[in-house]
Short mmCIF file of C-alpha atoms in Angstrom, two decimals:
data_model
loop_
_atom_site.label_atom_id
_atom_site.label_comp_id
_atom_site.label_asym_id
_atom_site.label_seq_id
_atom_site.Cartn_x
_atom_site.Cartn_y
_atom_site.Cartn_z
CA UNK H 1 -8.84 0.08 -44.38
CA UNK H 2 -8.58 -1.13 -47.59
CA UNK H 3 -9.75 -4.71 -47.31
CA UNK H 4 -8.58 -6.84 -49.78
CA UNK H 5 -7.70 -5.49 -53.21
CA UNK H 6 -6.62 -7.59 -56.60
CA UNK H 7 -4.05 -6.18 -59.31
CA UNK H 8 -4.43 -5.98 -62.20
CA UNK H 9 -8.36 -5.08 -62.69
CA UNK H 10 -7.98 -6.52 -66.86
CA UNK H 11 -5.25 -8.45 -68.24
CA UNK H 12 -5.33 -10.04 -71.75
CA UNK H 13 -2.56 -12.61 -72.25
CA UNK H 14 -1.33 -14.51 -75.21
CA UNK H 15 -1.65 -18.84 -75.31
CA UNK H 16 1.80 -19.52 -73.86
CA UNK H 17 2.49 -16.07 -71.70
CA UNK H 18 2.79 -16.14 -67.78
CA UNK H 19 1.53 -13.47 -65.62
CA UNK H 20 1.20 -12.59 -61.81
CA UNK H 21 -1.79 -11.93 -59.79
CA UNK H 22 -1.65 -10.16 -56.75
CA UNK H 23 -4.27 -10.30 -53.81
CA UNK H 24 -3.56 -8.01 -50.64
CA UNK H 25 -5.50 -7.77 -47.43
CA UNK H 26 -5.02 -5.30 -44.43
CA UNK H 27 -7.56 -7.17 -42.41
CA UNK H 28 -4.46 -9.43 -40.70
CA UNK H 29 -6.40 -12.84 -41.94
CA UNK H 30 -4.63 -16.08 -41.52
CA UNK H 31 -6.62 -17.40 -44.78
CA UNK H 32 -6.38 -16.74 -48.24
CA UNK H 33 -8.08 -17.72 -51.36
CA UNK H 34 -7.77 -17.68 -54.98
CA UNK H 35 -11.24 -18.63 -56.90
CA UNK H 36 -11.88 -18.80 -60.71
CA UNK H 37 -15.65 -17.45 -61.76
CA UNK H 38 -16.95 -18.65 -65.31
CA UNK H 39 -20.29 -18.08 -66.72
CA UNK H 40 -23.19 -20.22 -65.51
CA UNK H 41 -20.97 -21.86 -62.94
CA UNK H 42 -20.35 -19.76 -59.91
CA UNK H 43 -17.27 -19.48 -57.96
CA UNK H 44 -14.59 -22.71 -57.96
CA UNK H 45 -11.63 -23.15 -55.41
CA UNK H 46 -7.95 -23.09 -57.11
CA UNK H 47 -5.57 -22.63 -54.02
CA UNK H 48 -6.14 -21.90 -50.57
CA UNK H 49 -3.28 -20.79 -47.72
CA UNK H 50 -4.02 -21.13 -43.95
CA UNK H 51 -1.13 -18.76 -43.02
CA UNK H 52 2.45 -17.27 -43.94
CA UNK H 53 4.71 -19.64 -45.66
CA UNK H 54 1.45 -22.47 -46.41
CA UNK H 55 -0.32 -23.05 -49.90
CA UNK H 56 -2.47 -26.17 -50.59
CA UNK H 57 -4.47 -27.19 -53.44
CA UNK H 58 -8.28 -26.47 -54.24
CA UNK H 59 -11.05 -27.99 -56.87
CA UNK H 60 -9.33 -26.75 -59.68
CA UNK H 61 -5.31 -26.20 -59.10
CA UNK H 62 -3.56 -27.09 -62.69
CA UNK H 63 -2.36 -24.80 -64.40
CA UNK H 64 -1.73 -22.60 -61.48
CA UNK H 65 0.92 -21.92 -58.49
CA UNK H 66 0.15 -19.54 -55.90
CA UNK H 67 2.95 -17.96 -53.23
CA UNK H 68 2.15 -16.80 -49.22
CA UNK H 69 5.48 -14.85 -48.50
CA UNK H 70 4.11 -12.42 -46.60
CA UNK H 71 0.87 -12.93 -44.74
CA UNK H 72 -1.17 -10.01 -46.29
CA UNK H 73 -0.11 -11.12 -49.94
CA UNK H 74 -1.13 -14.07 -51.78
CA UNK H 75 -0.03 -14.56 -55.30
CA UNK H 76 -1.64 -16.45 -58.31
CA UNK H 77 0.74 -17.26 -61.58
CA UNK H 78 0.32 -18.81 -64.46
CA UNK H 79 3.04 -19.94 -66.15
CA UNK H 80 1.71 -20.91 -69.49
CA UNK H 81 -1.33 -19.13 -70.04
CA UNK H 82 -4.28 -21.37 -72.10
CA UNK H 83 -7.50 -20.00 -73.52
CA UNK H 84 -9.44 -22.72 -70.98
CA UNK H 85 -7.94 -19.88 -68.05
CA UNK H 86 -10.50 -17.20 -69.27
CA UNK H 87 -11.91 -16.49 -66.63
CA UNK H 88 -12.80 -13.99 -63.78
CA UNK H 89 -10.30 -14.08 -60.10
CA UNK H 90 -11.40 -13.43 -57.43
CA UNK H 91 -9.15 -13.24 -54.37
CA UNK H 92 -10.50 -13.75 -50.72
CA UNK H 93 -9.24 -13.90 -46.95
CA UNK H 94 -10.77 -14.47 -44.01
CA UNK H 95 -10.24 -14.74 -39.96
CA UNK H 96 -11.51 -18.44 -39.35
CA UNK H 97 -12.63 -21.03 -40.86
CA UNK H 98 -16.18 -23.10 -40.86
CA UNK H 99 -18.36 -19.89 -39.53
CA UNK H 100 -16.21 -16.78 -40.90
CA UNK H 101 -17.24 -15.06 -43.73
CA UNK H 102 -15.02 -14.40 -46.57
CA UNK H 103 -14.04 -11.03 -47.55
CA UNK H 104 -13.37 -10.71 -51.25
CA UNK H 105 -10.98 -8.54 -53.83
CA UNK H 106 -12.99 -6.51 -57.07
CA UNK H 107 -11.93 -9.56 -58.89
CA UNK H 108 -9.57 -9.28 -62.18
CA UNK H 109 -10.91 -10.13 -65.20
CA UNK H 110 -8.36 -11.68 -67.21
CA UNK H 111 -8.31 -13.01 -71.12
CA UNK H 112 -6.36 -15.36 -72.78
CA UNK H 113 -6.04 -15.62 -76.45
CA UNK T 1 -23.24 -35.02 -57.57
CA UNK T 2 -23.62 -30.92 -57.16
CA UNK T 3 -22.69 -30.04 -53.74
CA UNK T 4 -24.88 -26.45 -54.19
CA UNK T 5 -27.66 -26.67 -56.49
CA UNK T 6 -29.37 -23.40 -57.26
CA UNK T 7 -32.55 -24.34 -59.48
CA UNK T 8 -33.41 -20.59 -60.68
CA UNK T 9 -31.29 -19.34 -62.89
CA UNK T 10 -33.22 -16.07 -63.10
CA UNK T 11 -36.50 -14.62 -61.12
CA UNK T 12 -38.72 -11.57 -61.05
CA UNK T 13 -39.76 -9.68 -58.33
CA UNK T 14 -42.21 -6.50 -57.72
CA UNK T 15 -40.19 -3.44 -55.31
CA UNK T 16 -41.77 -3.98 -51.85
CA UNK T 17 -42.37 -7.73 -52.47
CA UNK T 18 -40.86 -10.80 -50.38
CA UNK T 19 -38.48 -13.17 -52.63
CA UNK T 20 -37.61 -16.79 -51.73
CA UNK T 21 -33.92 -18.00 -53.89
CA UNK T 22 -33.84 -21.82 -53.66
CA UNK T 23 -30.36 -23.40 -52.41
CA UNK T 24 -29.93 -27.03 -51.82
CA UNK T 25 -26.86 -28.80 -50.82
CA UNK T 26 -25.50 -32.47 -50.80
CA UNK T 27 -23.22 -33.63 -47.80
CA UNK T 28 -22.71 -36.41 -45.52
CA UNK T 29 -20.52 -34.31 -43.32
CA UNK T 30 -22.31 -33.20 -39.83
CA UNK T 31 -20.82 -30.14 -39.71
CA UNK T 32 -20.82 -27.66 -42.53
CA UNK T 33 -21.35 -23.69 -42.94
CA UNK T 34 -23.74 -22.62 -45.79
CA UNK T 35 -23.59 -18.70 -46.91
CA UNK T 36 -25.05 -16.64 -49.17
CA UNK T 37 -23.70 -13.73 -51.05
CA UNK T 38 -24.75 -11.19 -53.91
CA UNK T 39 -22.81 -10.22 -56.68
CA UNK T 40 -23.93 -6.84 -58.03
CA UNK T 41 -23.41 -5.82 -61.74
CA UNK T 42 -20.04 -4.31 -61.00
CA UNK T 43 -18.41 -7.55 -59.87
CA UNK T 44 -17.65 -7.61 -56.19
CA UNK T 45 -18.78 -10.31 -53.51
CA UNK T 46 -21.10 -8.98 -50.68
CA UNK T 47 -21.38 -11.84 -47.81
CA UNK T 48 -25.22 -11.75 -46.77
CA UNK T 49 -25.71 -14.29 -44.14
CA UNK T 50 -24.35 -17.67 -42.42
CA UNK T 51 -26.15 -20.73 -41.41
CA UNK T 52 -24.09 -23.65 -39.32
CA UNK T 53 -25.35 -27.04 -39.20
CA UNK T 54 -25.65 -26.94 -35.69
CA UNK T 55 -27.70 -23.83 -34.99
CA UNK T 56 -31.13 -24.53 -34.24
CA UNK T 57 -32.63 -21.18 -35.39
CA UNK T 58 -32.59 -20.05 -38.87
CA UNK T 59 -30.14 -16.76 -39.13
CA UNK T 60 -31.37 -13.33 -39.85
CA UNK T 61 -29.73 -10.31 -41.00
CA UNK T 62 -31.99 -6.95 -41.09
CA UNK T 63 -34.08 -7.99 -44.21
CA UNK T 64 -31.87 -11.17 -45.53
CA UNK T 65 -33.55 -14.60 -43.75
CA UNK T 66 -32.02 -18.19 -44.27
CA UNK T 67 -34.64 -20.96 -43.88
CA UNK T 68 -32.93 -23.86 -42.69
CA UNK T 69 -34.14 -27.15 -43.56
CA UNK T 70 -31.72 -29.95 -42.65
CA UNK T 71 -33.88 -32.56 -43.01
CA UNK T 72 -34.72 -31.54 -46.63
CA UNK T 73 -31.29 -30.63 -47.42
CA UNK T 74 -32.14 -27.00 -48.15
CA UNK T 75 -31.03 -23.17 -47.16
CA UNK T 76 -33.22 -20.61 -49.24
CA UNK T 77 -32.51 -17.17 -49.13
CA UNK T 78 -35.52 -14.74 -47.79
CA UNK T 79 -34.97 -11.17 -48.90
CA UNK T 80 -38.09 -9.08 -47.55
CA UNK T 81 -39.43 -5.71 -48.85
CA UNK T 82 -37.26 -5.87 -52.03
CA UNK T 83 -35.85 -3.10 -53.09
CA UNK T 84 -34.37 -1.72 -56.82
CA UNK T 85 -30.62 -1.87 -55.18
CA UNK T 86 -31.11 -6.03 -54.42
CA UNK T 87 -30.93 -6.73 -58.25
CA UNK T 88 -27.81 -8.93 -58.68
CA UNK T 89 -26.71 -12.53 -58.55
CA UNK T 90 -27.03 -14.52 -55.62
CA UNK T 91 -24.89 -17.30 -54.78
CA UNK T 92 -25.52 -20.19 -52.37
CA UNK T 93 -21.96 -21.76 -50.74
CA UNK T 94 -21.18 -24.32 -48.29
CA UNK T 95 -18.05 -25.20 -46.44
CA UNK T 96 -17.76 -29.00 -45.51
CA UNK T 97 -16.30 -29.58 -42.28
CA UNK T 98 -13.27 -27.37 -41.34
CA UNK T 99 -11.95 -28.62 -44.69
CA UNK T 100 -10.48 -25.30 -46.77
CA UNK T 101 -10.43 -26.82 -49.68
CA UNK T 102 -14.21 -27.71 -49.92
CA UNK T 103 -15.59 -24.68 -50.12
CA UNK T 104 -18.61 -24.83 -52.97
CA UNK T 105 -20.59 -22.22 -54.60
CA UNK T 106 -24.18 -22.54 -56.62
CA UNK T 107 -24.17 -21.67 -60.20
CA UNK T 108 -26.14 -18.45 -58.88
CA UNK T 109 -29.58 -17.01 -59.39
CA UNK T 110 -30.13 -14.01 -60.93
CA UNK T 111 -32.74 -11.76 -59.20
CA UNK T 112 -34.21 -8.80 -60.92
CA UNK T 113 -36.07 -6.08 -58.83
CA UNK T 114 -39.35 -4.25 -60.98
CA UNK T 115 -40.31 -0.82 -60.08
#
């Protein structure tokens, strides 16, 4: 039981590049997250999916599209990478919703320059 | 307004020794969720404990307390007997509602542990 893993761990990306983030879970969660952490500011919603085949928007969305094919993947691209997407990702899932706890990925530290 | 509002950015405390982090939280919702988790130096989230709006009694887990305060607005963290291994950050988070996309996190306090 892996719980939910993020790849890659480090990325560094050039202004304009796109890359894929991928978040996997073996926990069979309905819900998914993708969060953005930057220093002195905690943890800051970009997408959230509520099952297979959904994707909605968080706090901070642009710049960002995210993809629920299969229930235990969600993915996070960025099409045109900016230095203002420095930042650290951290993926989560979890069972419910108000009272479940979220599980979350290593995180994957990612640089844009 | 700050939906989470964590006020110490960075405290002290001796091995053995009871620590109170501060969390306050703005909302006009009646139902909400407020959690706390630590982030230890190597990056990953640990969930510590829940608190719903509606539960009269403030939730424990083995040494973490929450001490609910609606009235005040507030949801500090207990951690008793401290030990070397609860040096980290500690974030405060609330859910609004059943709303997934208001989901809010403090700015974090970092605790350091003293021998």
């Amino acid at each position: 039981n892996a719980g939910v893993t993020q790849t890659p761990k480090f990325r560094v990306l050039k202004t304009g590049q796109s890359m894929t983030l991928l978040c996997a879970q073996d926990m069979n969660h309905e819900y998914m997250y993708w969060y953005r952490q930057d220093p002195g500011m905690g943890l800051r919603l970009i997408h959230y999916s509520v099952g297979e085949g959904t994707t909605a928007k968080g706090e901070v969305p642009d710049g960002y599209n995210v993809s629920r094919l299969k229930k235990q993947n969600f993915l996070l691209g960025l099409e045109s990478a900016a230095p203002s997407q420095t930042s650290v990702y951290f993926c989560a899932s979890s069972y419910g919703t108000v009272s479940y706890e979220q599980y979350f990925g290593p995180g994957t530290r990612l640089t844009v320059t | 307004a700050q939906k989470i509002t964590q006020t110490q950015p960075g405290m002290f405390v001796q091995e053995k020794e009871a620590v109170t982090l501060d969390c306050t939280y703005d909302t006009s919702d009646q139902s909400y969720g407020l959690f706390w988790y630590k982030q230890p130096s190597s990056g990953e989230m640990i969930f510590l404990i829940y608190q719903g709006s509606y539960d009269e009694q403030n939730a424990t887990e083995g040494r973490y307390s929450l001490n609910f305060q609606k009235a005040r607005k507030s949801a500090n963290l207990v951690i008793s007997a401290s030990q070397l291994g609860d040096s980290a950050m500690y974030f405060c988070a609330m859910r609004e509602g059943g709303n997934f996309n208001k989901f809010y996190f403090g700015s974090g306090t970092k605790l350091n542990v003293k021998p």
